[in-house]
PDB file of C-alpha atoms in Angstrom:
ATOM      1  CA  MET A 861       0.094   0.153  -0.222  1.00  0.00           C
ATOM      2  CA  ILE A 862       2.355   2.254   1.485  1.00  0.00           C
ATOM      3  CA  GLN A 863       4.299   1.234  -2.753  1.00  0.00           C
ATOM      4  CA  LEU A 864       1.610   2.527  -4.484  1.00  0.00           C
ATOM      5  CA  MET A 865       1.477   5.523  -2.961  1.00  0.00           C
ATOM      6  CA  MET A 866       5.196   6.269  -3.250  1.00  0.00           C
ATOM      7  CA  TYR A 867       4.526   5.623  -7.191  1.00  0.00           C
ATOM      8  CA  ARG A 868       1.509   7.806  -7.277  1.00  0.00           C
ATOM      9  CA  LEU A 869       3.875  10.849  -5.023  1.00  0.00           C
ATOM     10  CA  VAL A 870       6.893  10.053  -7.792  1.00  0.00           C
ATOM     11  CA  HIS A 871       4.474  10.637 -10.394  1.00  0.00           C
ATOM     12  CA  VAL A 872       3.001  13.743  -9.333  1.00  0.00           C
ATOM     13  CA  LYS A 873       6.304  15.155  -9.199  1.00  0.00           C
ATOM     14  CA  MET A 874       6.941  15.144 -12.436  1.00  0.00           C
ATOM     15  CA  ILE A 875       3.953  16.506 -13.620  1.00  0.00           C
ATOM     16  CA  SER A 876       5.616  20.101 -14.690  1.00  0.00           C
ATOM     17  CA  HIS A 877       8.510  18.252 -16.164  1.00  0.00           C
ATOM     18  CA  VAL A 878       5.805  16.019 -18.615  1.00  0.00           C
ATOM     19  CA  ALA A 879       4.204  19.341 -19.303  1.00  0.00           C
ATOM     20  CA  ILE A 880       7.750  21.292 -20.410  1.00  0.00           C
ATOM     21  CA  SER A 881       8.516  17.939 -22.146  1.00  0.00           C
ATOM     22  CA  VAL A 882       5.680  17.603 -24.211  1.00  0.00           C
ATOM     23  CA  GLY A 883       4.580  20.773 -24.964  1.00  0.00           C
ATOM     24  CA  HIS A 884       1.446  22.737 -24.250  1.00  0.00           C
ATOM     25  CA  GLU A 885      -0.750  21.198 -26.644  1.00  0.00           C
ATOM     26  CA  GLU A 886      -0.497  18.040 -24.580  1.00  0.00           C
ATOM     27  CA  THR A 887      -0.471  19.506 -21.556  1.00  0.00           C
ATOM     28  CA  VAL A 888      -3.767  20.826 -22.202  1.00  0.00           C
ATOM     29  CA  SER A 889      -5.297  17.920 -23.710  1.00  0.00           C
ATOM     30  CA  ASN A 890      -4.046  14.832 -21.636  1.00  0.00           C
ATOM     31  CA  ILE A 891      -2.516  16.131 -18.505  1.00  0.00           C
ATOM     32  CA  LEU A 892      -4.606  19.264 -16.858  1.00  0.00           C
ATOM     33  CA  PRO A 893      -7.829  16.991 -17.027  1.00  0.00           C
ATOM     34  CA  LEU A 894      -5.975  14.720 -14.366  1.00  0.00           C
ATOM     35  CA  LEU A 895      -5.304  17.856 -12.266  1.00  0.00           C
ATOM     36  CA  ASP A 896      -9.065  16.855 -10.494  1.00  0.00           C
ATOM     37  CA  PRO A 897      -8.987  13.467 -10.262  1.00  0.00           C
ATOM     38  CA  LEU A 898      -5.309  13.557  -8.328  1.00  0.00           C
ATOM     39  CA  SER A 899      -6.833  16.474  -6.149  1.00  0.00           C
ATOM     40  CA  GLU A 900      -9.356  14.060  -4.840  1.00  0.00           C
ATOM     41  CA  ASP A 901      -6.398  11.455  -3.982  1.00  0.00           C
ATOM     42  CA  HIS A 902      -6.994  10.163   0.040  1.00  0.00           C
ATOM     43  CA  GLU A 903      -3.351  11.213   0.913  1.00  0.00           C
ATOM     44  CA  PRO A 904      -2.500  14.337   1.849  1.00  0.00           C
ATOM     45  CA  ALA A 905       1.113  14.435   0.290  1.00  0.00           C
ATOM     46  CA  ILE A 906      -0.139  13.133  -3.247  1.00  0.00           C
ATOM     47  CA  LYS A 907      -2.493  16.570  -2.844  1.00  0.00           C
ATOM     48  CA  GLN A 908       0.967  18.702  -1.176  1.00  0.00           C
ATOM     49  CA  GLN A 909       2.813  17.775  -4.108  1.00  0.00           C
ATOM     50  CA  LEU A 910      -0.644  18.131  -6.893  1.00  0.00           C
ATOM     51  CA  LEU A 911      -0.086  21.810  -5.508  1.00  0.00           C
ATOM     52  CA  GLN A 912       3.775  22.412  -5.355  1.00  0.00           C
ATOM     53  CA  GLN A 913       2.648  21.405  -9.160  1.00  0.00           C
ATOM     54  CA  MET A 914       0.739  24.226  -9.732  1.00  0.00           C
ATOM     55  CA  THR A 915       2.778  26.606  -9.882  1.00  0.00           C
ATOM     56  CA  GLU A 916       4.469  25.541 -12.315  1.00  0.00           C
ATOM     57  CA  LEU A 917       1.981  24.492 -15.166  1.00  0.00           C
ATOM     58  CA  ALA A 918       0.890  27.958 -14.661  1.00  0.00           C
ATOM     59  CA  LYS A 919       3.985  29.764 -15.245  1.00  0.00           C
ATOM     60  CA  PHE A 920       4.719  27.470 -17.889  1.00  0.00           C
ATOM     61  CA  SER A 921       0.740  27.899 -19.751  1.00  0.00           C
ATOM     62  CA  LYS A 922       1.255  31.356 -19.259  1.00  0.00           C
ATOM     63  CA  LYS A 923       3.962  31.435 -21.555  1.00  0.00           C
ATOM     64  CA  TYR A 924       1.470  30.670 -24.502  1.00  0.00           C
ATOM     65  CA  GLY A 925      -0.724  33.651 -24.773  1.00  0.00           C
ATOM     66  CA  GLU A 926      -4.080  33.652 -24.162  1.00  0.00           C
ATOM     67  CA  GLU A 927      -4.607  30.080 -24.391  1.00  0.00           C
ATOM     68  CA  GLY A 928      -2.238  29.318 -21.450  1.00  0.00           C
ATOM     69  CA  TYR A 929      -3.972  31.940 -19.757  1.00  0.00           C
ATOM     70  CA  LEU A 930      -6.966  30.370 -20.387  1.00  0.00           C
ATOM     71  CA  ALA A 931      -6.135  27.134 -19.137  1.00  0.00           C
ATOM     72  CA  ILE A 932      -4.518  28.567 -15.088  1.00  0.00           C
ATOM     73  CA  ILE A 933      -8.135  30.119 -15.443  1.00  0.00           C
ATOM     74  CA  HIS A 934     -10.056  26.579 -16.307  1.00  0.00           C
ATOM     75  CA  HIS A 935      -7.834  24.194 -15.214  1.00  0.00           C
ATOM     76  CA  ILE A 936      -5.291  25.152 -12.822  1.00  0.00           C
ATOM     77  CA  LEU A 937      -7.240  27.746 -10.325  1.00  0.00           C
ATOM     78  CA  PRO A 938     -10.231  25.604  -9.903  1.00  0.00           C
ATOM     79  CA  VAL A 939      -8.651  22.539  -8.588  1.00  0.00           C
ATOM     80  CA  THR A 940      -6.414  25.239  -6.457  1.00  0.00           C
ATOM     81  CA  ALA A 941      -9.468  26.578  -5.472  1.00  0.00           C
ATOM     82  CA  LYS A 942     -11.102  22.898  -4.513  1.00  0.00           C
ATOM     83  CA  LEU A 943      -7.830  22.189  -2.208  1.00  0.00           C
ATOM     84  CA  LEU A 944      -8.454  25.126   0.534  1.00  0.00           C
ATOM     85  CA  GLU A 945     -11.540  23.478   1.799  1.00  0.00           C
ATOM     86  CA  ASP A 946      -9.579  20.510   1.793  1.00  0.00           C
ATOM     87  CA  GLU A 947     -10.297  18.232   5.698  1.00  0.00           C
ATOM     88  CA  LYS A 948      -6.205  18.587   6.050  1.00  0.00           C
ATOM     89  CA  ALA A 949      -4.868  21.420   7.497  1.00  0.00           C
ATOM     90  CA  GLU A 950      -1.558  20.692   5.376  1.00  0.00           C
ATOM     91  CA  VAL A 951      -3.206  20.827   2.077  1.00  0.00           C
ATOM     92  CA  ARG A 952      -5.552  24.285   2.490  1.00  0.00           C
ATOM     93  CA  TYR A 953      -1.723  25.704   3.590  1.00  0.00           C
ATOM     94  CA  ALA A 954      -0.280  24.490   0.783  1.00  0.00           C
ATOM     95  CA  ALA A 955      -3.600  25.577  -1.184  1.00  0.00           C
ATOM     96  CA  SER A 956      -3.503  28.827  -0.044  1.00  0.00           C
ATOM     97  CA  GLN A 957       0.613  29.148  -0.593  1.00  0.00           C
ATOM     98  CA  THR A 958       0.256  27.848  -3.969  1.00  0.00           C
ATOM     99  CA  LEU A 959      -2.905  30.552  -4.484  1.00  0.00           C
ATOM    100  CA  ALA A 960      -0.896  34.096  -3.872  1.00  0.00           C
ATOM    101  CA  GLU A 961       1.255  32.772  -5.870  1.00  0.00           C
ATOM    102  CA  ILE A 962      -0.550  32.083  -9.004  1.00  0.00           C
ATOM    103  CA  ALA A 963      -1.718  34.990  -8.001  1.00  0.00           C
ATOM    104  CA  ASN A 964       1.232  36.618  -8.971  1.00  0.00           C
ATOM    105  CA  LEU A 965       0.530  35.523 -12.785  1.00  0.00           C
ATOM    106  CA  LEU A 966      -3.111  37.034 -13.107  1.00  0.00           C
ATOM    107  CA  LYS A 967      -4.149  39.762 -14.698  1.00  0.00           C
ATOM    108  CA  PRO A 968      -5.557  42.523 -12.016  1.00  0.00           C
ATOM    109  CA  GLU A 969      -9.104  42.308 -13.510  1.00  0.00           C
ATOM    110  CA  ASP A 970      -9.405  38.349 -12.789  1.00  0.00           C
TER     111      ASP A 970
END
């Protein structure tokens, strides 16, 4: 059981690196849809690591203009906001930190 959790943790840690490797289109179609299911993992460590990846994914997405910006708004922010309500305090704290970092990438009107 612990070994399975470690595999998931390692794969979550690789998300932003994989996104950079495969490019924006593949990220939008294949990686971003995984964020919501990963945010529902029962292990807080998985959720915390996912949140650490969110900032890097947002920075990567922002490089792709309006389409990348919309990926932040429609995929990354909703998952981050959802984790602000997690039952575990450490996940909520990580979500608040991530949200503050992503907020620096947003337009003032958003």
